Amino acid sequence: MPIVRRLASLGRNFIDGVATPFRLMWEQRGLLRLLIRREMVGRTSGTSLGSAWMLVQPALQMLGMWFFLVIVLQVRSPGRVPFVNYFLVGMVAWTMLSEILQRNLTVLVEFGTLYQRTIFPLPLLPLLPLLVSGAIYGTVLVVVAGVMEGPVAAAGAALGILLLLIWLVPISYGLAVLGLFVKEARQVVPFALTMLMYVTPILYMPEQLPSALRTWSALNPLADIVALLHAIVQGEPWSLGNLVRPLIIWLVLTPAAWMLFKRTEPHMREAL
Amino acid sequence: MSAIRLCGVGKTYAQYARPSDRLLEVIIGRKRHREFVALQPLDLTLNRGEVLGLVGMNGAGKSTLLKLIAGTILPSSGQVEKHGRISALLELGAGFHPEMTGRENVYLSGAVQGLTTEQIDGLYAGIVEFSGLADFMAQPVKTYSSGMFVRLAFAVATCVQPDILIVDEALSVGDGAFALKSFKRIMDFKDAGSTILFCSHSLYQVEAICSRAIWVHRGGIVLDGASSAVTAAYGQYLESGLLPGETPPLAAQAPAVVAMDSQPAESIAIHAPQGQARIAAIEVRGGGRVDKELELESGKDDLTVWVQFASDPALPDPSLAVTLVRADSSIVASASSHNDGFSVGRAVDGRGEVELTFDKLPLLKGDYWVTVFLGCERAMHVYDHAEMVARVRVIQQGLAQGVVALPHTWQTVSDRSAGG
């Protein structure tokens, strides 16, 4: 019976972990709109280009990386997709993912004054980086894919970003808790993300990896995510493993992260 | 019908060596903290429309109790039942985003309160008007002074009549005119049936606003009753350090000495700023002299206090009060124009003069000080006060003991028995 009860609890937490973020986004849409707008304005306030910087800045970042890899290092594609196209799609998605995860490490501290002495829907806060970065980099990726591959690829990019954002929800909740209670996480996670970027086929194509290392890349779920994104946007080959591995991780992480967030929520105001 | 019901509600804060210990404890379920009891388990019921004052020293547990009722912290034991919409002003700037403008924060706080954008649109003009910050709404609130913060926070928190309003010392930050406006709004809510919890170090305000008060001491309620009785007991505690039911050690009964040099002289302001009133001059007369130090004979000399004040003509007529206090700050006697139903008249420019006379001063020998208060028309909010402006030394003939000669009569009991 305890096993049945535990499974039932896991099931409840899974449903809550999936449904609550969507329910909150709808119920608190007014509050969310204000917070997102403030994020957007805060990023570019006082600059002459204003909100245009939100698209120009990542575009310049991509341009710099492209110059370094394609012009300076002269990296060439072994497949049918030009390297620059491959690189841009992967890099935009990775920048978004990295920004969301790093921001979630500090989001509960950053908004402490908003909720420490008030009644505030705390589970809304980890969704903020997801929505802000998703809107910015999602737009960039759709434009990049549309220009490079056409409208079907642009639609694929939008779908890919949406699925990636949903996949990142439990990780965002987990990192938000970790960032609040374990200060070391704010030092370790950025380093871990940099290392993950190097072992994920973003700055190079999977075919360029030595064959001995290709087996190991199966242990990196982000390699699967990047492979799926390239498949949706650029028609690159993918395997069932690319889909199953991230799906299993998501199914496991969703109830675990939600349970962790709900258990620690009563302690968050006191932990600040 | 109760608006708030607390059953065995207590709060114990956990102290961790490292923040990560808190997370480990939640995950593993093994205790990794030391405990600090902020509030012992207590029961409290507050009926709808009741106005409860909270008094007590800093760190006594008042704010913890208010936070538990507001729901910003969870109790370690017991249950909190609340019926109705709550608005809470728990801390200056709480719930505001420092980078957002005043306008954005109005919408943010409104949204957190559960109001829709359309509802806030409709309330916005009233909020700005009440806060008096129309020229600053486009500025980030991080540039606001503490007074501006509290103006906006109070205006938003009270833009819709809450079923339960919680105010924790927040109003002490605002200026006099705004504090008066805020008190009026609180009184309007009170009249309209809101349940109000009001925490203040001003015992006078607690007594004026609240029908009931609790005295919180070291995490427990030591007294719960009529606000006048609770504030009196707490005031006594502040003077003597004695809790209800305790008796003083003999050595502790000597009065404190207050140096005359440290007392402020009377104010000489001529005009009061908008929304305020000021004491302009005070004269204390008795025994044919006007001085800051008088010697009067008990039961024979009159004591007269003359007060000149200036007030914003737009305000209603203010009220005046005079207290006679001893060196240990205990109030021996007082007179209030509001309490006596005396209307303080003014000229059209807002200036006025009032004279109060204590006929044949019935105080017994000793030193007494005169303190003057200038308050609002309901004697709720104090615009200005002048503490201990004059010392009155009372001398007496005879050996009567105490501080006051009460009117009395003597008769021989045997006469009555003989007659019967």
XYZ file of C-alpha atoms in Angstrom:
692
model
C 0.000 0.000 0.000
C 2.753 2.542 0.764
C 4.036 1.971 -2.788
C 0.581 2.666 -4.186
C 0.315 5.809 -2.087
C 3.761 6.938 -3.185
C 2.903 6.355 -6.839
C -0.351 8.244 -6.413
C 1.575 11.132 -4.831
C 4.059 11.106 -7.718
C 1.179 11.150 -10.178
C -0.452 14.082 -8.405
C 2.824 15.995 -8.345
C 3.359 15.266 -12.029
C -0.073 16.608 -12.929
C 0.435 19.654 -10.684
C 3.910 20.217 -12.097
C 2.518 20.280 -15.627
C -0.798 22.019 -15.031
C 0.048 24.627 -12.378
C 2.468 26.710 -14.483
C -0.146 27.004 -17.247
C -2.944 27.728 -14.777
C -0.828 30.371 -13.051
C 0.119 31.996 -16.339
C -3.579 32.399 -17.100
C -4.758 33.432 -13.641
C -1.907 35.891 -13.080
C -1.693 37.160 -16.635
C -2.005 40.796 -15.531
C 0.834 40.472 -13.040
C 2.921 38.463 -15.480
C 2.441 41.044 -18.214
C 3.726 43.774 -15.884
C 6.761 41.773 -14.826
C 7.648 40.781 -18.392
C 7.275 44.357 -19.612
C 9.510 45.590 -16.789
C 12.122 42.950 -17.698
C 12.062 44.041 -21.312
C 12.224 47.748 -20.475
C 14.873 47.209 -17.802
C 17.221 45.489 -20.248
C 17.389 48.393 -22.654
C 16.236 51.482 -20.738
C 18.295 54.584 -21.392
C 19.725 53.312 -24.695
C 19.140 55.073 -27.989
C 17.987 51.916 -29.789
C 15.624 50.985 -26.966
C 13.887 47.627 -27.248
C 15.574 46.970 -30.618
C 18.649 46.005 -28.582
C 16.860 42.864 -27.456
C 17.175 41.506 -30.986
C 20.324 43.370 -32.040
C 22.366 42.180 -29.045
C 21.941 38.406 -29.640
C 22.362 39.007 -33.378
C 25.723 40.701 -32.754
C 26.714 37.862 -30.449
C 25.960 35.340 -33.212
C 27.831 37.467 -35.734
C 30.927 37.482 -33.533
C 30.832 33.717 -33.060
C 30.261 33.181 -36.776
C 33.240 35.402 -37.621
C 35.451 33.445 -35.238
C 34.362 29.960 -36.348
C 33.749 30.390 -40.057
C 36.135 33.172 -41.077
C 38.994 32.779 -38.599
C 38.948 29.005 -37.918
C 37.362 28.202 -41.304
C 35.188 25.407 -39.902
C 33.422 23.661 -42.786
C 30.317 21.496 -42.761
C 30.698 17.800 -43.587
C 26.933 17.497 -44.264
C 24.343 19.158 -46.505
C 23.521 22.038 -44.129
C 26.049 24.885 -44.297
C 27.967 25.176 -41.035
C 26.922 28.755 -40.434
C 23.239 27.764 -40.647
C 23.786 24.818 -38.339
C 25.749 26.925 -35.889
C 23.229 29.779 -35.734
C 20.225 27.547 -34.981
C 22.062 25.661 -32.227
C 23.694 28.735 -30.757
C 20.502 30.806 -30.491
C 18.728 27.950 -28.716
C 21.680 27.339 -26.437
C 21.989 31.031 -25.504
C 18.316 31.015 -24.581
C 18.634 27.853 -22.509
C 21.741 29.106 -20.743
C 20.176 32.492 -19.973
C 16.999 30.887 -18.591
C 18.846 28.481 -16.328
C 21.319 31.041 -15.003
C 18.595 33.604 -14.394
C 16.526 31.066 -12.495
C 19.389 30.603 -10.043
C 18.852 34.162 -8.821
C 15.205 34.875 -9.590
C 13.908 34.122 -6.072
C 16.558 36.333 -4.491
C 16.130 39.119 -7.013
C 12.394 39.430 -6.429
C 12.678 38.985 -2.651
C 11.302 42.453 -1.879
C 8.169 41.614 -3.857
C 7.189 38.566 -1.860
C 9.032 38.617 1.457
C 6.297 40.553 3.291
C 3.385 40.091 0.929
C 1.089 37.403 -0.316
C 2.587 36.652 -3.714
C 2.200 33.708 -6.124
C 5.765 32.421 -5.766
C 5.540 29.648 -8.410
C 5.133 32.419 -10.973
C 8.705 33.662 -10.579
C 10.633 30.748 -12.197
C 8.355 31.144 -15.224
C 9.481 34.729 -15.761
C 12.966 33.968 -17.214
C 11.375 31.249 -19.375
C 8.863 33.646 -20.867
C 11.205 36.634 -21.265
C 14.134 34.742 -22.800
C 11.740 32.528 -24.739
C 10.109 35.583 -26.323
C 13.437 37.225 -27.216
C 15.397 34.232 -28.477
C 12.334 32.539 -29.914
C 11.817 35.575 -32.139
C 15.488 35.594 -33.129
C 15.411 31.883 -33.968
C 12.209 32.163 -36.012
C 13.728 35.056 -37.999
C 17.041 33.229 -38.470
C 15.295 30.011 -39.567
C 12.904 31.896 -41.848
C 15.714 33.804 -43.582
C 17.943 30.738 -43.953
C 15.509 27.927 -44.640
C 12.132 29.461 -45.446
C 8.706 29.756 -43.739
C 8.296 26.036 -42.955
C 11.570 26.110 -41.027
C 10.410 29.275 -39.228
C 7.247 27.476 -38.090
C 9.403 24.497 -37.059
C 11.656 26.839 -35.064
C 8.644 28.272 -33.207
C 7.436 24.760 -32.371
C 10.936 23.675 -31.342
C 11.379 26.655 -28.991
C 7.947 26.051 -27.455
C 8.757 22.400 -26.755
C 12.170 23.347 -25.384
C 10.564 25.871 -23.021
C 8.143 23.229 -21.730
C 11.061 20.840 -21.254
C 12.892 23.492 -19.239
C 10.010 24.133 -16.791
C 10.970 21.498 -14.161
C 14.665 22.345 -14.453
C 13.790 26.015 -13.900
C 11.857 25.228 -10.709
C 14.681 23.019 -9.451
C 17.373 25.598 -10.128
C 15.308 28.388 -8.562
C 15.197 26.384 -5.320
C 18.853 25.442 -5.564
C 19.941 29.037 -6.219
C 18.070 30.277 -3.157
C 19.225 27.664 -0.672
C 22.644 26.645 -1.982
C 24.693 29.712 -2.820
C 27.473 27.618 -4.369
C 25.047 26.670 -7.129
C 25.329 30.207 -8.487
C 29.056 29.602 -9.000
C 28.924 25.993 -10.193
C 26.007 26.053 -12.642
C 27.451 28.677 -15.058
C 30.679 26.665 -15.253
C 28.730 23.435 -15.776
C 26.755 25.079 -18.576
C 29.928 26.224 -20.317
C 31.329 22.696 -20.135
C 28.024 21.276 -21.405
C 28.150 23.652 -24.351
C 31.559 22.278 -25.326
C 30.388 18.662 -25.201
C 27.151 19.425 -27.060
C 27.325 19.668 -30.873
C 26.780 23.406 -31.193
C 30.184 24.817 -32.125
C 30.739 21.738 -34.296
C 28.529 19.173 -36.041
C 27.917 15.662 -34.650
C 29.752 14.133 -37.615
C 32.888 16.043 -36.630
C 33.090 14.255 -33.278
C 35.575 11.357 -33.090
C 33.584 8.105 -33.233
C 34.703 7.106 -29.707
C 33.073 10.225 -28.289
C 29.813 9.856 -30.223
C 28.719 7.010 -27.913
C 29.307 9.226 -24.901
C 27.177 11.997 -26.335
C 24.191 9.687 -25.758
C 24.646 10.495 -22.055
C 24.181 14.206 -22.722
C 20.454 15.011 -22.969
C 21.261 18.440 -24.349
C 22.857 16.776 -27.356
C 19.484 15.084 -27.940
C 17.655 18.397 -27.594
C 19.981 20.090 -30.098
C 19.641 17.149 -32.504
C 15.835 17.354 -32.350
C 15.905 21.112 -32.945
C 18.079 20.713 -36.021
C 15.752 17.964 -37.212
C 12.661 20.186 -36.849
C 14.242 23.305 -38.370
C 16.739 21.947 -40.865
C 15.607 18.357 -41.514
C 18.781 16.896 -40.034
C 18.711 13.168 -39.171
C 17.499 12.156 -35.693
C 16.919 8.941 -33.784
C 14.208 7.674 -31.466
C 16.767 7.863 -28.658
C 16.986 11.626 -29.209
C 13.292 11.830 -28.335
C 13.011 9.169 -25.633
C 15.924 10.222 -23.437
C 14.809 13.874 -22.916
C 11.220 12.682 -22.512
C 12.170 10.284 -19.713
C 14.205 12.991 -18.010
C 11.253 15.383 -18.239
C 8.811 12.784 -16.883
C 11.107 12.130 -13.910
C 12.073 15.736 -13.236
C 8.572 17.227 -13.405
C 7.119 15.627 -10.243
C 10.478 15.788 -8.436
C 11.038 19.488 -9.117
C 7.443 20.407 -8.314
C 7.558 18.451 -5.059
C 10.832 20.174 -4.131
C 9.415 23.609 -4.916
C 6.208 23.076 -2.953
C 8.068 21.613 0.032
C 10.538 24.473 0.167
C 8.025 27.246 -0.620
C 7.091 27.857 3.059
C 10.803 28.349 3.828
C 11.603 30.732 0.987
C 10.663 33.987 2.735
C 12.712 33.028 5.766
C 15.684 31.932 3.655
C 16.145 35.387 2.128
C -19.476 35.952 13.083
C -15.703 35.780 13.393
C -13.463 37.347 10.758
C -10.266 35.823 12.124
C -9.853 32.792 14.329
C -6.514 31.526 15.598
C -6.435 28.152 17.336
C -3.179 27.253 19.055
C -1.213 29.285 16.531
C 2.486 29.515 17.284
C 5.589 30.368 15.325
C 9.048 28.977 15.847
C 11.765 30.279 13.580
C 14.509 27.883 12.589
C 18.087 29.104 12.637
C 20.442 27.319 10.274
C 24.223 27.433 10.171
C 24.115 27.482 6.359
C 21.216 28.154 3.944
C 21.814 24.740 2.356
C 21.007 23.059 5.713
C 17.436 24.265 5.287
C 17.185 22.532 1.907
C 18.795 19.348 3.230
C 16.347 19.277 6.119
C 13.381 19.609 3.742
C 14.683 16.821 1.501
C 16.014 14.401 4.126
C 13.554 15.260 6.888
C 16.254 15.301 9.588
C 16.482 18.273 11.935
C 19.459 20.515 11.172
C 18.500 23.723 12.952
C 18.251 25.518 16.287
C 14.849 26.909 17.220
C 13.756 30.332 18.289
C 10.207 30.686 19.595
C 8.781 33.946 18.261
C 5.179 33.258 19.221
C 3.905 30.750 21.727
C 0.737 28.861 20.756
C -2.202 31.196 21.289
C -5.921 31.468 20.624
C -7.484 34.641 19.323
C -10.859 35.377 17.801
C -11.701 38.635 16.117
C -15.272 39.360 15.151
C -16.318 41.152 11.996
C -16.075 44.918 12.382
C -13.846 44.686 15.435
C -10.785 46.959 15.594
C -7.935 45.332 17.452
C -4.861 47.215 18.625
C -1.568 45.470 19.296
C 0.874 46.901 21.796
C 4.131 45.547 23.105
C 7.868 46.042 23.068
C 10.003 45.558 19.947
C 10.614 41.849 19.416
C 7.585 40.857 21.493
C 5.984 39.001 18.567
C 3.459 41.568 17.279
C 4.748 41.584 13.710
C 5.013 37.799 13.676
C 1.378 37.576 14.742
C 0.316 40.019 12.024
C 2.346 38.166 9.377
C 0.701 34.887 10.386
C -2.726 36.453 10.032
C -1.761 38.083 6.719
C -0.475 34.722 5.497
C 3.041 35.828 4.561
C 4.472 33.244 6.970
C 3.065 29.885 7.958
C 2.464 28.896 11.582
C 4.611 26.192 13.159
C 1.546 24.978 15.046
C -2.191 25.563 15.071
C -4.587 26.904 12.477
C -5.403 30.354 11.149
C -8.934 30.872 9.827
C -9.679 34.029 7.861
C -12.904 35.103 6.267
C -12.699 37.825 3.655
C -10.266 39.816 1.557
C -7.133 40.944 3.388
C -5.044 44.058 2.780
C -1.825 44.284 4.742
C 0.700 47.064 5.265
C 3.399 45.100 7.003
C 6.595 46.822 6.036
C 7.693 49.925 4.226
C 8.195 49.228 0.535
C 7.071 45.603 0.808
C 5.511 44.389 -2.419
C 7.079 47.145 -4.489
C 9.567 46.612 -7.286
C 12.252 49.275 -6.804
C 12.987 49.613 -10.520
C 9.343 50.051 -11.481
C 7.691 53.439 -11.623
C 5.023 54.484 -9.161
C 2.388 53.818 -11.802
C 3.711 50.345 -12.570
C 3.848 49.535 -8.874
C 0.221 50.549 -8.462
C -0.695 47.990 -11.128
C 1.728 45.437 -9.661
C 0.351 45.756 -6.124
C -3.186 45.760 -7.466
C -2.532 42.586 -9.441
C -0.999 40.900 -6.380
C -4.169 41.863 -4.485
C -6.170 40.049 -7.136
C -7.510 43.086 -9.002
C -7.789 42.971 -12.773
C -6.139 45.580 -14.991
C -9.556 47.043 -15.788
C -10.390 47.362 -12.087
C -7.062 49.091 -11.386
C -7.668 51.406 -14.373
C -10.852 52.541 -12.665
C -9.181 53.020 -9.291
C -5.933 54.581 -10.519
C -6.972 58.253 -10.417
C -8.260 57.875 -6.853
C -5.043 56.167 -5.737
C -2.873 58.929 -7.197
C -5.089 61.621 -5.718
C -5.027 60.037 -2.268
C -1.269 59.515 -2.299
C -0.638 63.091 -3.473
C 2.166 61.811 -5.723
C 0.749 62.800 -9.116
C 4.057 64.432 -10.132
C 6.120 61.383 -9.203
C 4.163 58.483 -10.673
C 6.492 58.198 -13.686
C 9.595 57.892 -11.484
C 11.021 54.561 -10.255
C 10.034 54.041 -6.621
C 13.693 53.525 -5.695
C 13.941 57.326 -5.904
C 11.085 57.808 -3.403
C 11.582 58.918 0.171
C 10.244 56.666 2.937
C 7.271 59.004 3.330
C 6.428 58.753 -0.381
C 6.714 54.979 -0.184
C 4.192 54.740 2.607
C 1.811 57.171 0.890
C 1.691 55.044 -2.232
C 1.614 51.735 -0.341
C -1.264 52.876 1.854
C -3.186 54.360 -1.073
C -2.941 51.080 -3.026
C -3.609 48.798 -0.057
C -6.773 50.712 0.790
C -8.017 51.549 -2.707
C -10.726 48.933 -2.275
C -12.317 48.440 1.107
C -10.816 45.231 2.491
C -12.724 42.882 4.775
C -9.630 42.735 6.951
C -7.027 45.519 7.103
C -3.678 44.976 8.799
C -1.508 48.015 9.552
C 1.834 47.428 11.228
C 3.468 50.701 12.292
C 3.612 51.790 8.660
C 1.836 55.074 9.254
C 4.462 56.341 11.650
C 6.649 57.120 8.633
C 4.244 59.417 6.808
C 4.002 63.133 7.473
C 1.337 64.591 9.725
C -1.111 65.571 6.993
C -0.962 62.170 5.337
C -1.182 60.327 8.652
C -4.357 62.263 9.400
C -5.810 61.359 5.995
C -4.864 57.717 6.548
C -6.484 57.623 9.973
C -9.643 59.063 8.478
C -9.685 56.309 5.888
C -9.120 53.681 8.579
C -11.999 55.159 10.567
C -14.195 55.077 7.443
C -13.389 51.382 7.015
C -14.147 50.853 10.679
C -17.510 52.582 10.290
C -18.220 50.489 7.182
C -17.618 47.260 9.090
C -14.071 46.235 8.154
C -12.098 44.236 10.666
C -8.884 46.085 11.460
C -5.668 45.070 13.164
C -3.567 48.063 14.104
C -0.111 47.843 15.621
C 1.466 50.983 16.995
C 3.810 52.239 19.661
C 1.506 55.233 20.064
C -0.749 54.148 22.916
C -2.923 57.173 22.353
C -3.627 56.150 18.743
C -4.372 52.575 19.789
C -6.811 53.800 22.415
C -8.421 56.315 20.041
C -8.847 53.939 17.095
C -9.324 50.505 18.633
C -12.200 49.107 20.620
C -10.113 46.191 21.855
C -6.397 45.687 22.324
C -3.966 42.926 23.117
C -0.614 43.333 24.818
C 1.947 40.976 23.303
C 4.905 40.203 25.502
C 7.687 37.679 24.842
C 5.649 35.789 22.282
C 2.432 35.566 24.284
C -0.660 37.634 24.990
C -0.467 38.944 28.542
C -3.589 41.089 28.380
C -6.644 41.158 26.117
C -9.462 43.592 26.728
C -10.796 47.098 26.211
C -8.137 49.235 24.546
C -8.214 51.797 27.379
C -7.483 49.115 29.984
C -4.768 47.414 27.935
C -2.968 50.643 26.995
C -3.137 51.793 30.620
C -1.618 48.520 31.842
C 1.045 48.599 29.150
C 1.798 52.259 29.884
C 2.211 51.315 33.533
C 4.569 48.522 32.483
C 6.690 50.955 30.461
C 7.021 53.159 33.549
C 7.525 50.492 36.172
C 8.603 47.364 34.264
C 5.840 45.447 36.028
C 3.592 42.986 34.238
C -0.070 42.698 35.282
C -0.251 41.096 38.731
C 3.371 41.838 39.632
C 4.243 44.057 42.619
C 7.217 46.427 42.666
C 10.242 45.903 44.912
C 10.440 48.785 47.414
C 13.759 50.094 46.087
C 12.271 50.579 42.628
C 9.678 53.090 43.738
C 11.856 56.192 43.659
C 10.910 58.526 40.805
C 13.253 59.228 37.938
C 14.714 62.703 37.708
C 14.105 64.740 34.548
C 16.388 67.698 33.924
C 14.574 70.903 32.987
C 17.386 71.883 30.584
C 16.531 69.013 28.282
C 12.957 70.124 27.753
C 12.044 71.848 24.492
C 10.999 75.457 24.610
C 7.675 76.423 23.108
C 7.489 76.584 19.344
C 7.258 79.940 17.573
C 5.930 78.826 14.165
C 3.463 81.383 12.738
C 1.935 79.527 9.779
C 1.212 75.829 9.569
C 2.038 73.995 6.325
C -0.791 72.610 4.232
C -2.690 69.884 6.014
C -0.977 70.533 9.327
C -1.249 72.518 12.535
C 1.443 73.824 14.851
C 1.647 75.149 18.387
C 2.921 78.738 18.060
C 3.254 79.836 21.695
C 2.456 78.673 25.214
C 2.199 80.593 28.459
C 1.713 79.030 31.867
C 0.331 81.328 34.591
C -0.353 80.908 38.260
C 0.043 82.723 41.533
C 0.180 86.055 39.687
C 3.208 85.082 37.595
C 3.918 83.887 34.054
C 6.953 81.650 34.024
C 8.380 78.281 33.134
C 8.773 77.557 36.815
C 5.865 78.361 39.091
C 5.159 77.816 42.737
C 1.467 77.378 43.539
C -0.367 76.681 46.751
C -2.472 73.545 46.708
C -6.233 74.199 46.711
C -5.799 77.991 46.529
C -3.992 79.129 43.345
C -5.359 78.688 39.836
C -3.190 77.223 37.074
C -3.810 78.648 33.602
C -2.323 77.391 30.347
C -2.613 79.705 27.329
C -1.898 78.233 23.899
C -1.585 80.000 20.568
C -1.641 77.834 17.462
C -1.625 78.086 13.681
C -3.416 75.595 11.451
C -4.250 75.033 7.817
C -7.598 76.845 7.435
C -8.792 74.008 5.184
C -8.660 71.603 8.133
C -11.501 71.297 10.629
C -11.021 73.064 13.968
C -8.281 71.248 15.895
C -8.505 70.055 19.476
C -6.196 70.815 22.395
C -5.204 68.781 25.392
C -3.091 69.573 28.427
C -1.596 66.977 30.713
C 0.077 67.350 34.087
C 2.819 64.798 34.479
C 5.221 63.839 37.200
C 8.983 63.383 36.895
C 8.537 59.694 36.141
C 6.307 60.661 33.141
C 3.171 59.317 34.797
C 0.129 61.405 33.924
C -1.553 62.830 37.007
C -4.376 64.712 35.304
C -5.432 65.854 31.856
C -8.021 67.987 30.107
C -9.011 67.661 26.445
C -11.212 70.076 24.515
C -12.593 67.143 22.483
C -13.394 65.122 25.580
C -15.035 68.138 27.236
C -17.047 68.964 24.093
C -15.389 72.394 23.870
C -15.098 73.792 20.360
C -11.735 75.446 19.720
C -12.423 78.510 17.597
C -10.073 79.964 15.000
C -9.617 83.050 12.821
C -10.085 82.682 9.062
C -6.300 82.408 8.599
C -6.318 79.296 10.802
C -4.783 80.917 13.887
C -6.350 80.592 17.297
C -5.784 81.086 20.999
C -7.169 78.965 23.810
C -6.906 79.240 27.553
C -7.420 76.405 30.016
C -7.689 76.983 33.758
C -7.470 74.445 36.544
C -9.330 76.222 39.342
C -7.825 76.075 42.811
C -5.337 73.450 41.699
C -6.183 70.402 43.832
C -2.798 68.723 43.431
C -0.827 68.022 46.562
C 2.782 68.937 47.203
C 5.281 67.931 44.577
C 6.674 68.889 41.174
C 4.491 68.596 38.083
C 5.147 69.408 34.442
C 2.742 70.804 31.861
C 2.572 69.149 28.424
C 0.390 70.460 25.582
C -1.004 68.510 22.596
C -2.566 69.942 19.453
C -4.656 67.272 17.725
C -7.169 66.756 14.946
C -10.871 67.419 15.404
C -11.429 63.860 16.660
C -8.413 64.035 18.986
C -7.041 60.992 17.202
C -4.034 62.330 15.371
C -1.520 64.617 17.094
C -0.362 67.463 14.838
C 2.079 68.906 17.336
C 2.985 68.711 20.982
C 5.206 70.501 23.447
C 6.456 68.339 26.261
C 7.053 69.596 29.772
C 6.927 73.286 28.893
C 6.684 74.437 32.507
C 7.352 73.067 35.952
C 4.752 73.650 38.621
C 5.909 73.219 42.184
C 2.924 72.713 44.442
C 3.270 73.557 48.091
C 0.634 72.816 50.684
C -0.338 73.484 54.228
C -1.154 70.453 56.288
C 0.031 66.891 56.066
C -2.235 65.431 53.378
C -0.463 62.666 51.428
C -0.705 61.584 47.782
C -0.918 63.615 44.586
C -4.424 65.030 44.696
C -6.836 66.365 47.292
C -10.145 64.705 46.506
C -13.344 66.449 47.568
C -14.463 64.719 50.764
C -16.667 64.948 53.846
C -16.353 63.570 57.366
C -19.089 62.676 59.772
C -19.216 60.952 63.071
C -20.823 57.553 62.750
C -22.085 57.532 66.392
C -24.330 60.575 65.620
C -26.105 58.515 62.925
C -26.493 55.463 65.204
C -27.792 57.619 68.001
C -30.331 59.218 65.653
C -31.517 55.781 64.370
